[in-house]
Each structure stands twice: as structure tokens, then as C-alpha cells.
Short mmCIF file of C-alpha atoms in Angstrom, two decimals:
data_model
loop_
_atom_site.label_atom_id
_atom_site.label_comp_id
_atom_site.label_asym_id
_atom_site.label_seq_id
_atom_site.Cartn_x
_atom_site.Cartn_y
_atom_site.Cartn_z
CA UNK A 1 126.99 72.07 223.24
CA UNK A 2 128.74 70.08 221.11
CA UNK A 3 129.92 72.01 217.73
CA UNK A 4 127.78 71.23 215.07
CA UNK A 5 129.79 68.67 212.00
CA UNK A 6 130.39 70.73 208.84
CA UNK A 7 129.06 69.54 205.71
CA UNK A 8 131.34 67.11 203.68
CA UNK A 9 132.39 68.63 200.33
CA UNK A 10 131.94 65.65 197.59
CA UNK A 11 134.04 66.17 194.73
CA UNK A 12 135.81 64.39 191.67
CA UNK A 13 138.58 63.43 193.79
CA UNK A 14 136.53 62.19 196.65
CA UNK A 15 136.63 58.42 196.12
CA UNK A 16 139.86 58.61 195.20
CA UNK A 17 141.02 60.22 198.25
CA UNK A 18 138.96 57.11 200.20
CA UNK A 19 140.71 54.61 198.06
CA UNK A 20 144.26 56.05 199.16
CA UNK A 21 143.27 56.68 202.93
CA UNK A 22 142.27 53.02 202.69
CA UNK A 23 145.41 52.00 201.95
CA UNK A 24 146.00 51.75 198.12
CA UNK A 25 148.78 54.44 198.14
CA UNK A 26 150.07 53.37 194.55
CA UNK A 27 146.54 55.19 193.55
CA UNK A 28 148.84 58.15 194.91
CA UNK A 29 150.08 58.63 191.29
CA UNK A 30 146.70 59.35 189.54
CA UNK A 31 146.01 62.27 191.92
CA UNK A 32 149.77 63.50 191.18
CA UNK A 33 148.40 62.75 187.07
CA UNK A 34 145.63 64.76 187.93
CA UNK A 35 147.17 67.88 189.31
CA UNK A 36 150.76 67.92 188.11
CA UNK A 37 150.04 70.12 185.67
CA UNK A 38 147.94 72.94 187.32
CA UNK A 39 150.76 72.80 190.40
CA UNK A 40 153.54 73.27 188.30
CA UNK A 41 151.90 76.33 186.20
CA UNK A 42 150.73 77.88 189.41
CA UNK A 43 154.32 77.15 190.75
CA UNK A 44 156.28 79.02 187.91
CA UNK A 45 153.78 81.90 188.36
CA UNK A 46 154.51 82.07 191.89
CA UNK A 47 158.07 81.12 191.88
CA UNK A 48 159.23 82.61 188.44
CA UNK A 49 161.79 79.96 187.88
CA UNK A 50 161.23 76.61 186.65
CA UNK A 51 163.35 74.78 188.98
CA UNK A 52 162.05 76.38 192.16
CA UNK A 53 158.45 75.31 190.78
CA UNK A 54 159.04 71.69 190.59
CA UNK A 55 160.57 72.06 194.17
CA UNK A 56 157.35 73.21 194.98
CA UNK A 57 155.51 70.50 192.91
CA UNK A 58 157.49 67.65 194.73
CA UNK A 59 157.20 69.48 198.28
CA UNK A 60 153.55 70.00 198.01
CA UNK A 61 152.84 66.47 197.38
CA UNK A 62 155.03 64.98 199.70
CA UNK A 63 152.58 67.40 202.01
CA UNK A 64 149.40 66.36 200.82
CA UNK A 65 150.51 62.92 201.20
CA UNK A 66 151.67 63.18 204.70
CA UNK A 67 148.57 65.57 205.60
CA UNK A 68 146.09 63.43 203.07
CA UNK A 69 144.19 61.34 206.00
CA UNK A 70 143.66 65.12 208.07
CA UNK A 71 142.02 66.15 204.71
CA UNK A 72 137.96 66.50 206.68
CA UNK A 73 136.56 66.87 203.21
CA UNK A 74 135.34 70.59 204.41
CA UNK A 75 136.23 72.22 200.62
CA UNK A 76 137.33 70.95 197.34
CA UNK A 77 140.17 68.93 197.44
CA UNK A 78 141.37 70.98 194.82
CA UNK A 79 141.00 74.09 197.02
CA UNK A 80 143.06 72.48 199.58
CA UNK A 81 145.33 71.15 197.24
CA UNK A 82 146.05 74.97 196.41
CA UNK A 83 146.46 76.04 200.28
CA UNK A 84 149.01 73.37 200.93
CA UNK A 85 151.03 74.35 197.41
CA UNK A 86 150.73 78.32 198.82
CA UNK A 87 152.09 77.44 202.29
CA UNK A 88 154.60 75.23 200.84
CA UNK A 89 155.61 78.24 198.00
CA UNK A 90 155.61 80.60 200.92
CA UNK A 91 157.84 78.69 203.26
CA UNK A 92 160.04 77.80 200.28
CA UNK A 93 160.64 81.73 199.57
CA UNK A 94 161.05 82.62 202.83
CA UNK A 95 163.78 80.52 203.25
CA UNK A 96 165.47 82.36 200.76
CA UNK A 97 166.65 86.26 200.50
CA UNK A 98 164.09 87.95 198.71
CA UNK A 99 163.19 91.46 199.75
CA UNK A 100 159.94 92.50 201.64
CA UNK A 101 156.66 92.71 199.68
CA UNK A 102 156.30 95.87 198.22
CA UNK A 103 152.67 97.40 199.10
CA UNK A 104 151.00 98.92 196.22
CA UNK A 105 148.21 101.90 197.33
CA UNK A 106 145.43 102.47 194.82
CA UNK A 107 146.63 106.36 194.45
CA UNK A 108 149.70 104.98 191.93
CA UNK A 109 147.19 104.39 189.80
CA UNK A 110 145.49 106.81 189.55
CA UNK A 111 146.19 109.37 186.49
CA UNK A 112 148.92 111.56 187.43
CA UNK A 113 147.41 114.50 185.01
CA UNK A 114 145.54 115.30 181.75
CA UNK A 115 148.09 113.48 179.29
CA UNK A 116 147.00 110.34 181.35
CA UNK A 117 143.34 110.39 181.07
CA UNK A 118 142.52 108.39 177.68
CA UNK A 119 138.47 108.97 176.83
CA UNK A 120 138.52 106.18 174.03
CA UNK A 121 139.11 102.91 174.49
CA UNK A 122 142.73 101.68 173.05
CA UNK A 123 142.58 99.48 169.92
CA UNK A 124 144.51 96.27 172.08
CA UNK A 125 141.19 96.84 174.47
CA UNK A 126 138.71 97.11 171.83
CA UNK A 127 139.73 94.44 169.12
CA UNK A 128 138.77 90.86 169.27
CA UNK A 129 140.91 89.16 172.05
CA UNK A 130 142.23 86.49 169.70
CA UNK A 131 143.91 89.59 167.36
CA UNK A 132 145.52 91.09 170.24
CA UNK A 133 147.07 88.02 172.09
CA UNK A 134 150.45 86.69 170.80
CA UNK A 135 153.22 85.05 171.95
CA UNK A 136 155.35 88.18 172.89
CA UNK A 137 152.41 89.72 174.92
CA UNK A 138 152.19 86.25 176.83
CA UNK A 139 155.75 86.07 177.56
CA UNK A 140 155.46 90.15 178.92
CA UNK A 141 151.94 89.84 180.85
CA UNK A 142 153.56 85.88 182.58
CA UNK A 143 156.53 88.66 183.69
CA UNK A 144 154.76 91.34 185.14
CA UNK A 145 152.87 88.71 187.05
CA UNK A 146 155.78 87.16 188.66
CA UNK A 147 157.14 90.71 189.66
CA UNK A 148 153.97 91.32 191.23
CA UNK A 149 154.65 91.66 195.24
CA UNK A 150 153.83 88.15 196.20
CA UNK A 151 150.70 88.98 198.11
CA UNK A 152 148.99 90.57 195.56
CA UNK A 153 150.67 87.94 192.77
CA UNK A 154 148.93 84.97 194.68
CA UNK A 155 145.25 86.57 194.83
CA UNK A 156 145.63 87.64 191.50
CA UNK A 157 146.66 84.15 190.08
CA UNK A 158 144.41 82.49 192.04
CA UNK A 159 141.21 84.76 190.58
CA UNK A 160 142.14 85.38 187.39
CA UNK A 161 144.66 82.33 186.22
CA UNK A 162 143.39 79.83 188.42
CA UNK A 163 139.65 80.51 188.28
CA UNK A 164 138.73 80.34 192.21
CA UNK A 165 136.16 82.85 193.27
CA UNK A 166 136.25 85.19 195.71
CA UNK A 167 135.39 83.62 198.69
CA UNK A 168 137.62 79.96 197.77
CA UNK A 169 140.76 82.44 197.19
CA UNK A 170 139.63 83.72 200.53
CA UNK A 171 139.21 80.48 202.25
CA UNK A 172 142.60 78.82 200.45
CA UNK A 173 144.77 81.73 202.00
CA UNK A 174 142.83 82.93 204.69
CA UNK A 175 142.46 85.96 204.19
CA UNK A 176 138.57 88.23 204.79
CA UNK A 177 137.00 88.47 201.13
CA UNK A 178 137.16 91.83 201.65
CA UNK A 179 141.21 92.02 201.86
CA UNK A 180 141.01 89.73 198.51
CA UNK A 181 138.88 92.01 196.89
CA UNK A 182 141.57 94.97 197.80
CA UNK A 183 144.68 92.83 196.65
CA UNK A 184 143.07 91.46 193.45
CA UNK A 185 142.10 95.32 192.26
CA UNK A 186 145.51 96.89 192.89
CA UNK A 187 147.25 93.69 191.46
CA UNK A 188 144.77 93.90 188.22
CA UNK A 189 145.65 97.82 188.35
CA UNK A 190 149.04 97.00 188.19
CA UNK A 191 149.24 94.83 185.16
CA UNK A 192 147.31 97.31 183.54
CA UNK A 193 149.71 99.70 183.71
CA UNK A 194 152.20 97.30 182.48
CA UNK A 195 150.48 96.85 179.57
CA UNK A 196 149.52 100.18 178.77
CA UNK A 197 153.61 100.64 178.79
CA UNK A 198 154.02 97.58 176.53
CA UNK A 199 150.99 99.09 174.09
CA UNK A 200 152.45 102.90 174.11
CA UNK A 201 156.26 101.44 172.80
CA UNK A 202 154.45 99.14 170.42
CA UNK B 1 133.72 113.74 184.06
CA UNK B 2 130.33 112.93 184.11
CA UNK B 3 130.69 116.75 183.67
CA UNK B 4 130.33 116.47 179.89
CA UNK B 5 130.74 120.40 179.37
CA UNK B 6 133.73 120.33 181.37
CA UNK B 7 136.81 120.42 178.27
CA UNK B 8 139.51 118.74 180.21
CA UNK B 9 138.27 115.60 182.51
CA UNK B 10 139.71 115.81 185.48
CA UNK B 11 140.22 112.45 187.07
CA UNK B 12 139.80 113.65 190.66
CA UNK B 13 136.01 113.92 190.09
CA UNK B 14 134.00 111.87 193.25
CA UNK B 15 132.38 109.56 191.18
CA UNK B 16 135.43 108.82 188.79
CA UNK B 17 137.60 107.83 191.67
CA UNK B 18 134.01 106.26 193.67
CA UNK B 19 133.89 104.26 190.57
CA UNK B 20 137.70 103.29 190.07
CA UNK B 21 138.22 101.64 193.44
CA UNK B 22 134.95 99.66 192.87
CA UNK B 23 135.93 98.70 189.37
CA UNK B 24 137.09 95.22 190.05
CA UNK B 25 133.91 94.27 191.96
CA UNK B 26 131.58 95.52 188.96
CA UNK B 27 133.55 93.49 186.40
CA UNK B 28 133.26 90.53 188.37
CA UNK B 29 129.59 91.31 189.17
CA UNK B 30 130.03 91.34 192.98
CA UNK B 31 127.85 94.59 193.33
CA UNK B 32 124.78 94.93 194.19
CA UNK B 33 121.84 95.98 191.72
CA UNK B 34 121.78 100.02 192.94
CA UNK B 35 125.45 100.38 192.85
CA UNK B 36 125.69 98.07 189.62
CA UNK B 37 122.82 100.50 188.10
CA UNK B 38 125.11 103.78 189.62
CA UNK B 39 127.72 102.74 187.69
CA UNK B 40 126.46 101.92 184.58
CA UNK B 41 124.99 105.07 184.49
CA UNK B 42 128.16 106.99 185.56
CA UNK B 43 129.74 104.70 182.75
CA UNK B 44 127.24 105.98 180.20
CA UNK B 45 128.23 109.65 180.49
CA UNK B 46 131.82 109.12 181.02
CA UNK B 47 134.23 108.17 178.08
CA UNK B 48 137.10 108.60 180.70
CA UNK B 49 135.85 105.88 182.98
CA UNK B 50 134.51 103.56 180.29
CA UNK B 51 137.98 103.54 178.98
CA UNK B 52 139.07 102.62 182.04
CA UNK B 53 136.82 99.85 183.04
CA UNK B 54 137.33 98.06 179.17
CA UNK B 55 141.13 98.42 179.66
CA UNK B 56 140.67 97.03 183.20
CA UNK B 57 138.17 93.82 181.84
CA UNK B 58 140.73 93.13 178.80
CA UNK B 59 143.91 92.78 181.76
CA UNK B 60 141.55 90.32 183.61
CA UNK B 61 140.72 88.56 180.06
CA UNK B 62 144.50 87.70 179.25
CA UNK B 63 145.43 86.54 182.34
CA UNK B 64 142.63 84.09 182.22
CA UNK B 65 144.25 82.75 178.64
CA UNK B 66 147.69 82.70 179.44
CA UNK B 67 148.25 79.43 178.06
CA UNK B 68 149.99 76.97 180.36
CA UNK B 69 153.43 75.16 180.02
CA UNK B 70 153.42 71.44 179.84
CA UNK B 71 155.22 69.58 182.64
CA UNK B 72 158.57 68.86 182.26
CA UNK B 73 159.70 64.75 182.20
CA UNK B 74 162.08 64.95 184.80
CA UNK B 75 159.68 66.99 187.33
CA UNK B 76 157.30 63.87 186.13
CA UNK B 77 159.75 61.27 186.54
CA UNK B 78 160.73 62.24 189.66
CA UNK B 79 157.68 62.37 191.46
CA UNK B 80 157.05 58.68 189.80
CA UNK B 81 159.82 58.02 191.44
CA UNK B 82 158.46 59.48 195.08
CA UNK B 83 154.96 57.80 194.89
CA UNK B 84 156.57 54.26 193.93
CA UNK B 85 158.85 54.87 197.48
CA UNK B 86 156.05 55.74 199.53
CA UNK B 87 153.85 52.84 197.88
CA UNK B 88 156.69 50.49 198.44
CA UNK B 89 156.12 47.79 201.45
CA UNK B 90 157.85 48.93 204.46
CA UNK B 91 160.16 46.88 205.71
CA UNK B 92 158.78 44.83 208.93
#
């Protein structure tokens, strides 16, 4: 029996897409307008270095570009637009030396005794979001993202920074939800901790 | 430490660590209605936990407002510079 077609994903970039499959590359540049932004964010998160992120910028288009007419319309463009920017940022830092991903186990974080265990709920917790956020706190929760091990680092930024749900971040890296769900809670854990450190020395 | 009596919480209680590992999935309302309702009324008796979950929820919060950098004019530039190449007419 002859599989059955998937349904065709319309989105904002659809008839775009058509125009440049058609032949009007030069439209090229307003998808690269479009997205230039969001790649290179999600590249400094991932890469930690501003360089290696517009490497990964350029790289990722020159993939989509080459790879544009395969695109079957299946998801979001924008969700594929993220897989091929992973796999490039992937194959980019595995070129280089960077030590194995560290794995992080859910005891860790877990209270290590009584001194630990908080039963109110800290001031930078409670308060109004806009009172607690500052520039300093940005600059120290954008590092303990990037020195997240990259698997968790790339669910996490995908969830929470990006905005994908669940199942997209699933789909974009191929991964079961339920493995997402278990990266994205110890990589949340994680930054919590950090920032618990940054509120105690406050 | 839904053992109010209890002086000291201890966070190996059952439910405490039941409810930790599922913490994630309640704040991003991927539960069910039973185990949402568990937990809420775990969360009700337990200051311990309730701390936990709001410190949890306010990690998720700033990472979703980490404001973004604006792209530099040289990363622009240069992939001008790519998409005028490829749009260029081949030579025959």
C-alpha cells in the first residue's frame, strides 16, 4: 500500500519558500531578513562566542539554501529552520576539542540536608519579575546557559528561550518527548541552582 | 513534608521527591487533571515544595526574557554578500 502523503504545514514563510524554489533566489535575502536575528541569538546561546555564532548563521543558510527545494513542507519552516542551525552548531563543535557532555542526574539536585531545604519562597522568586531582572542577572543567567552540557543547553533554549513546545523541540532534534521532558527539567534544575548561588552572595 | 507536625522537613519524603521530578511537567501544564489535582494538593500543605516549584517557575520566567542581542553589520553584510553570489547568473 502506498504510504499515505503527510499533511502540508502552511506557514508565513510558505509562499515565500514557492517564490524561491521557483527560481527568484534574490527573494533569498528576505528569508535571511527574517531569521537573522533569531539564528544568531540562538547561535551565541549555543556557541557562547560571537564569532562561532555567525559561523553558524552563514553555515546554516548556505544549508537551507542548498537543502531549500527538499524542504516537503511537513513542519514549520521555522522548525526546520532550527534543525538545520542544530545540526550545523553540532557538526561545527564537534569539529573542534571540546570535552564530552557532562550528564547531569536529578539526585544533584536534590537538597543535600536541612540547611538546604528553604520553606518560604526567596524575595528574587516572589517580587514582581520586572524588580528582579537587571542587566547583571542577564549577563549571569546567558552564562550558566552556555555552560550548560550541550544536550541539555539545546532543549532548554529551545523551550524556554526559543518558545517551541514540547513535541516541536522533540521533532527539531529528534529526540522522544519523553527524553525532552527529562533534559529540559535537569537543565531548568540546573540554572536554578545557579541562581540560588548568585541570590545567596547578593 | 506534607508531614506538617514533623519540625525538620526532610526532603526525602515520597511525595516531595514524586513531586520534584514531575515539577517541570506541572509548570508547563503537561499533567493530567488527577496528578495536576495531587499536586496542588501536596503543594498546599507543603511550604518546602511550594518554594521549590515558585523558584523553579521564576528560572523558566527569565530565560524566556533574556533580551536578545542585535545582529552585528558585518555578520549582516556578509551574508548580503552570499545571497547576491548565489542570486548571481551563472555563467553559461
Amino acid at each position: 500500500m502506498a504510504k499515505a502523503e503527510k499533511k502540508k504545514v502552511e506557514d508565513a514563510d510558505t509562499d515565500l519558500i514557492a517564490a524561491i524554489n521557483a527560481g527568484r533566489v534574490e527573494r533569498f535575502q528576505e528569508l535571511v531578513t527574517r531569521y537573522q536575528g533569531k539564528l544568531y541569538n540562538f547561535g551565541l546561546k549555543m556557541c557562547g562566542d560571537s564569532r562561532d555564532a555567525e559561523d553558524m548563521v552563514q553555515d546554516t543558510f548556505l544549508n537551507v539554501f542548498k537543502y531549500l527545494k527538499d524542504f516537503r513542507h511537513e513542519t514549520k519552516f521555522r522548525n526546520w529552520l532550527y534543525r538545520v542551525a542544530t545540526s550545523t552548531c553540532l557538526k561545527r563543535r564537534r569539529k573542534s576539542k571540546y570535552a564530552p557532555d557532562r550528564e547531569l542526574s536529578l539526585d544533584e539536585f536534590l537538597p543535600k540536608d536541612e540547611a538546604d531545604i528553604s520553606d518560604t519562597v526567596p524575595q528574587w522568586a516572589a517580587q514582581p519579575l520586572a524588580q528582579v531582572l537587571n542587566e547583571e542577572l542577564a549577563q549571569r543567567l546567558k552564562t550558566a546557559i552556555v555552560e550548560l552540557p550541550e544536550k541539555y543547553r539545546l532543549v532548554l533554549v529551545l523551550r524556554d528561550v526559543e518558545g517551541f513546545s514540547t513535541t516541536e523541540t522533540a521533532d527539531i532534534l529528534k529526540l522522544s518527548v519523553a527524553n525532552v521532558k527529562v533534559r529540559l527539567h535537569r537543565a531548568r534544575l540546573a540554572l536554578r541552582e545557579d541562581l540560588k548561588g548568585y541570590f545567596k552572595n547578593e | 513534608m506534607s508531614e506538617r507536625s514533623t519540625p525538620h522537613h526532610g526532603h526525602d519524603h515520597a511525595a516531595c521527591i514524586e513531586l520534584f521530578t514531575r515539577l517541570s511537567e506541572y509548570i508547563d501544564n503537561e499533567l493530567d487533571e488527577v496528578s495536576c489535582r495531587d499536586i496542588e494538593a501536596h503543594l498546599a500543605d507543603c511550604p518546602c515544595c511550594t518554594a521549590c516549584m515558585e523558584t523553579l517557575k521564576r528560572t523558566v520566567a527569565f530565560c524566556r526574557e533574556v533580551e536578545e542581542r542585535p545582529v552585528p553589520a558585518t555578520l549582516s553584510r556578509r551574508l548580503q554578500e552570499i545571497v547576491a553570489g548565489l542570486a548571481a547568473p551563472k555563467p553559461a
